[in-house]
PDB file of C-alpha atoms in Angstrom:
ATOM      1  CA  MET A   1     -28.233 -15.245 103.927  1.00 44.00           C
ATOM      2  CA  SER A   2     -25.303 -14.747 105.846  1.00 42.00           C
ATOM      3  CA  GLU A   3     -21.677 -15.383 106.569  1.00 45.00           C
ATOM      4  CA  VAL A   4     -21.568 -19.279 108.317  1.00 45.00           C
ATOM      5  CA  ALA A   5     -19.003 -19.764 110.520  1.00 43.00           C
ATOM      6  CA  GLY A   6     -16.613 -17.109 108.352  1.00 48.00           C
ATOM      7  CA  GLN A   7     -17.774 -18.674 105.095  1.00 56.00           C
ATOM      8  CA  ILE A   8     -19.416 -16.252 102.739  1.00 67.00           C
ATOM      9  CA  ALA A   9     -22.954 -17.130 101.356  1.00 73.00           C
ATOM     10  CA  ALA A  10     -23.328 -16.628  97.508  1.00 80.00           C
ATOM     11  CA  VAL A  11     -24.983 -16.246  95.178  1.00 86.00           C
ATOM     12  CA  HIS A  12     -23.656 -16.604  91.089  1.00 89.00           C
ATOM     13  CA  GLU A  13     -25.503 -14.174  88.364  1.00 89.00           C
ATOM     14  CA  SER A  14     -24.751 -13.011  84.921  1.00 90.00           C
ATOM     15  CA  TYR A  15     -25.754 -10.176  83.111  1.00 90.00           C
ATOM     16  CA  ALA A  16     -25.139  -9.668  79.588  1.00 91.00           C
ATOM     17  CA  PHE A  17     -24.496  -5.858  78.635  1.00 91.00           C
ATOM     18  CA  ALA A  18     -24.981  -3.452  74.850  1.00 92.00           C
ATOM     19  CA  CYS A  19     -23.453  -0.365  74.905  1.00 93.00           C
ATOM     20  CA  MET A  20     -26.291   1.844  73.328  1.00 93.00           C
ATOM     21  CA  ARG A  21     -22.890   4.380  72.227  1.00 92.00           C
ATOM     22  CA  CYS A  22     -20.883   1.819  69.874  1.00 92.00           C
ATOM     23  CA  GLY A  23     -22.798  -0.904  70.066  1.00 90.00           C
ATOM     24  CA  HIS A  24     -20.020  -3.690  72.076  1.00 92.00           C
ATOM     25  CA  GLY A  25     -21.495  -5.914  73.675  1.00 91.00           C
ATOM     26  CA  TRP A  26     -21.189  -8.180  76.729  1.00 91.00           C
ATOM     27  CA  GLU A  27     -21.574 -10.738  79.070  1.00 91.00           C
ATOM     28  CA  GLN A  28     -20.047 -10.875  83.515  1.00 91.00           C
ATOM     29  CA  SER A  29     -20.237 -13.443  86.002  1.00 91.00           C
ATOM     30  CA  TYR A  30     -20.869 -11.989  89.684  1.00 92.00           C
ATOM     31  CA  ALA A  31     -20.613 -13.529  92.823  1.00 92.00           C
ATOM     32  CA  ILE A  32     -22.939 -11.281  94.938  1.00 91.00           C
ATOM     33  CA  GLU A  33     -21.679 -11.775  98.673  1.00 90.00           C
ATOM     34  CA  HIS A  34     -24.779 -11.094 101.634  1.00 88.00           C
ATOM     35  CA  HIS A  35     -22.877  -9.645 104.455  1.00 84.00           C
ATOM     36  CA  THR A  36     -23.782  -8.234 107.574  1.00 84.00           C
ATOM     37  CA  ASP A  37     -21.656  -4.863 108.915  1.00 82.00           C
ATOM     38  CA  THR A  38     -21.011  -4.802 113.140  1.00 86.00           C
ATOM     39  CA  GLU A  39     -24.097  -2.941 113.192  1.00 88.00           C
ATOM     40  CA  GLY A  40     -26.310  -5.657 111.773  1.00 85.00           C
ATOM     41  CA  HIS A  41     -27.854  -4.010 108.795  1.00 87.00           C
ATOM     42  CA  GLU A  42     -27.494  -6.212 105.739  1.00 86.00           C
ATOM     43  CA  CYS A  43     -24.735  -5.723 102.616  1.00 86.00           C
ATOM     44  CA  VAL A  44     -24.483  -6.870  99.774  1.00 88.00           C
ATOM     45  CA  ARG A  45     -21.063  -7.330  97.472  1.00 91.00           C
ATOM     46  CA  TYR A  46     -20.371  -8.136  94.215  1.00 92.00           C
ATOM     47  CA  VAL A  47     -17.462  -9.976  93.271  1.00 93.00           C
ATOM     48  CA  VAL A  48     -15.445 -10.219  89.994  1.00 92.00           C
ATOM     49  CA  GLY A  49     -11.752 -12.349  89.686  1.00 91.00           C
ATOM     50  CA  GLY A  50     -11.870 -12.018  93.641  1.00 91.00           C
ATOM     51  CA  ALA A  51     -12.085  -8.117  93.428  1.00 93.00           C
ATOM     52  CA  VAL A  52     -15.046  -6.040  94.920  1.00 92.00           C
ATOM     53  CA  VAL A  53     -16.707  -4.537  92.118  1.00 91.00           C
ATOM     54  CA  PRO A  54     -19.661  -2.074  91.722  1.00 89.00           C
ATOM     55  CA  SER A  55     -23.162  -3.649  91.313  1.00 90.00           C
ATOM     56  CA  PRO A  56     -23.571  -3.696  87.554  1.00 87.00           C
ATOM     57  CA  LEU A  57     -27.468  -2.992  88.483  1.00 86.00           C
ATOM     58  CA  SER A  58     -26.502   1.069  89.069  1.00 88.00           C
ATOM     59  CA  ARG A  59     -24.645   2.031  86.915  1.00 88.00           C
ATOM     60  CA  PRO A  60     -22.888   0.248  84.315  1.00 90.00           C
ATOM     61  CA  VAL A  61     -19.794   1.297  82.181  1.00 91.00           C
ATOM     62  CA  CYS A  62     -19.086   0.570  79.061  1.00 92.00           C
ATOM     63  CA  GLU A  63     -15.659  -1.628  78.874  1.00 88.00           C
ATOM     64  CA  ASN A  64     -14.914  -0.740  74.522  1.00 93.00           C
ATOM     65  CA  CYS A  65     -15.218   3.390  74.949  1.00 94.00           C
ATOM     66  CA  ASP A  66     -16.148   4.075  78.477  1.00 93.00           C
ATOM     67  CA  GLY A  67     -20.177   5.504  77.945  1.00 93.00           C
ATOM     68  CA  HIS A  68     -23.002   5.252  80.703  1.00 91.00           C
ATOM     69  CA  VAL A  69     -25.284   4.442  78.487  1.00 92.00           C
ATOM     70  CA  VAL A  70     -25.319   0.034  79.004  1.00 92.00           C
ATOM     71  CA  ARG A  71     -28.899  -1.667  78.277  1.00 91.00           C
ATOM     72  CA  ILE A  72     -28.569  -4.609  80.742  1.00 88.00           C
ATOM     73  CA  MET A  73     -30.888  -8.201  79.704  1.00 87.00           C
ATOM     74  CA  ARG A  74     -29.970 -11.820  81.032  1.00 84.00           C
ATOM     75  CA  ALA A  75     -27.066 -13.814  80.200  1.00 82.00           C
ATOM     76  CA  GLY A  76     -26.738 -15.436  76.687  1.00 76.00           C
ATOM     77  CA  GLN A  77     -28.360 -12.199  74.919  1.00 61.00           C
ATOM     78  CA  VAL A  78     -25.024 -10.645  73.439  1.00 60.00           C
ATOM     79  CA  SER A  79     -23.696 -14.312  71.952  1.00 57.00           C
ATOM     80  CA  SER A  80     -27.482 -14.349  70.359  1.00 53.00           C
ATOM     81  CA  VAL A  81     -27.275 -11.403  68.329  1.00 51.00           C
ATOM     82  CA  ARG A  82     -23.939 -12.404  67.649  1.00 51.00           C
ATOM     83  CA  ARG A  83     -24.994 -15.004  65.634  1.00 51.00           C
ATOM     84  CA  PRO A  84     -24.827 -14.056  61.444  1.00 51.00           C
ATOM     85  CA  ALA A  85     -27.230 -12.095  60.385  1.00 52.00           C
ATOM     86  CA  PRO A  86     -29.452 -13.253  57.643  1.00 57.00           C
ATOM     87  CA  ALA A  87     -29.170 -12.074  54.136  1.00 60.00           C
ATOM     88  CA  PRO A  88     -30.549  -9.300  53.358  1.00 65.00           C
ATOM     89  CA  ALA A  89     -33.837  -7.942  51.741  1.00 67.00           C
ATOM     90  CA  PRO A  90     -33.250  -6.596  47.989  1.00 70.00           C
ATOM     91  CA  ALA A  91     -33.761  -2.855  48.254  1.00 67.00           C
ATOM     92  CA  PRO A  92     -36.938  -1.468  47.347  1.00 68.00           C
ATOM     93  CA  GLU A  93     -37.620   0.554  44.183  1.00 64.00           C
ATOM     94  CA  PRO A  94     -36.294   4.188  44.239  1.00 61.00           C
ATOM     95  CA  VAL A  95     -39.919   6.770  45.296  1.00 58.00           C
ATOM     96  CA  GLN A  96     -40.415   9.500  43.405  1.00 59.00           C
ATOM     97  CA  GLY A  97     -40.667  12.310  44.780  1.00 56.00           C
ATOM     98  CA  PRO A  98     -38.799  13.820  48.523  1.00 58.00           C
ATOM     99  CA  GLU A  99     -38.414  11.042  51.427  1.00 55.00           C
ATOM    100  CA  THR A 100     -37.623  11.300  54.626  1.00 57.00           C
ATOM    101  CA  HIS A 101     -37.083   8.567  57.334  1.00 55.00           C
ATOM    102  CA  HIS A 102     -38.083   8.926  61.116  1.00 58.00           C
ATOM    103  CA  TRP A 103     -36.249   6.951  62.817  1.00 60.00           C
ATOM    104  CA  HIS A 104     -37.291   5.330  66.081  1.00 62.00           C
ATOM    105  CA  LEU A 105     -35.925   3.880  69.303  1.00 61.00           C
ATOM    106  CA  SER A 106     -36.930   0.986  68.283  1.00 61.00           C
ATOM    107  CA  ASP A 107     -34.961   0.711  64.948  1.00 61.00           C
ATOM    108  CA  LEU A 108     -32.254   1.335  66.747  1.00 62.00           C
ATOM    109  CA  LEU A 109     -32.279  -1.703  69.352  1.00 63.00           C
ATOM    110  CA  HIS A 110     -33.547  -3.870  66.443  1.00 59.00           C
ATOM    111  CA  PRO A 111     -29.606  -5.840  66.752  1.00 59.00           C
ATOM    112  CA  PHE A 112     -30.554  -6.295  70.363  1.00 56.00           C
ATOM    113  CA  GLN A 113     -33.440  -7.877  69.799  1.00 57.00           C
ATOM    114  CA  ARG A 114     -34.242 -11.733  70.449  1.00 57.00           C
ATOM    115  CA  ARG A 115     -34.367 -13.720  66.917  1.00 54.00           C
ATOM    116  CA  ALA A 116     -36.655 -16.110  65.862  1.00 51.00           C
ATOM    117  CA  SER A 117     -34.887 -18.967  64.870  1.00 48.00           C
TER     118      SER A 117
END
């Protein structure tokens, strides 16, 4: 894509974001403009509401807590996570003796995984 008669060719993309620090999720749409600078090099600008913003793929920042551990997903993922969760399963019977639970990253990411409908 390039500039044609003073007009800029743009592609529109949307992304979903989830902060691994505070759990906040949001979606954002971008106009991705392709330009050629004065030296003939191609460059890309991300635009939101008329303002040029950093690429969401470089180093996203949580808009809630300013955290930098943000997961980027395809658009529509945040709304699927916000759906009401099914009723919790009954609590298991107590286990005799000491018990430890080893947490895995997948346990923390569970709320962001796509649920089967």
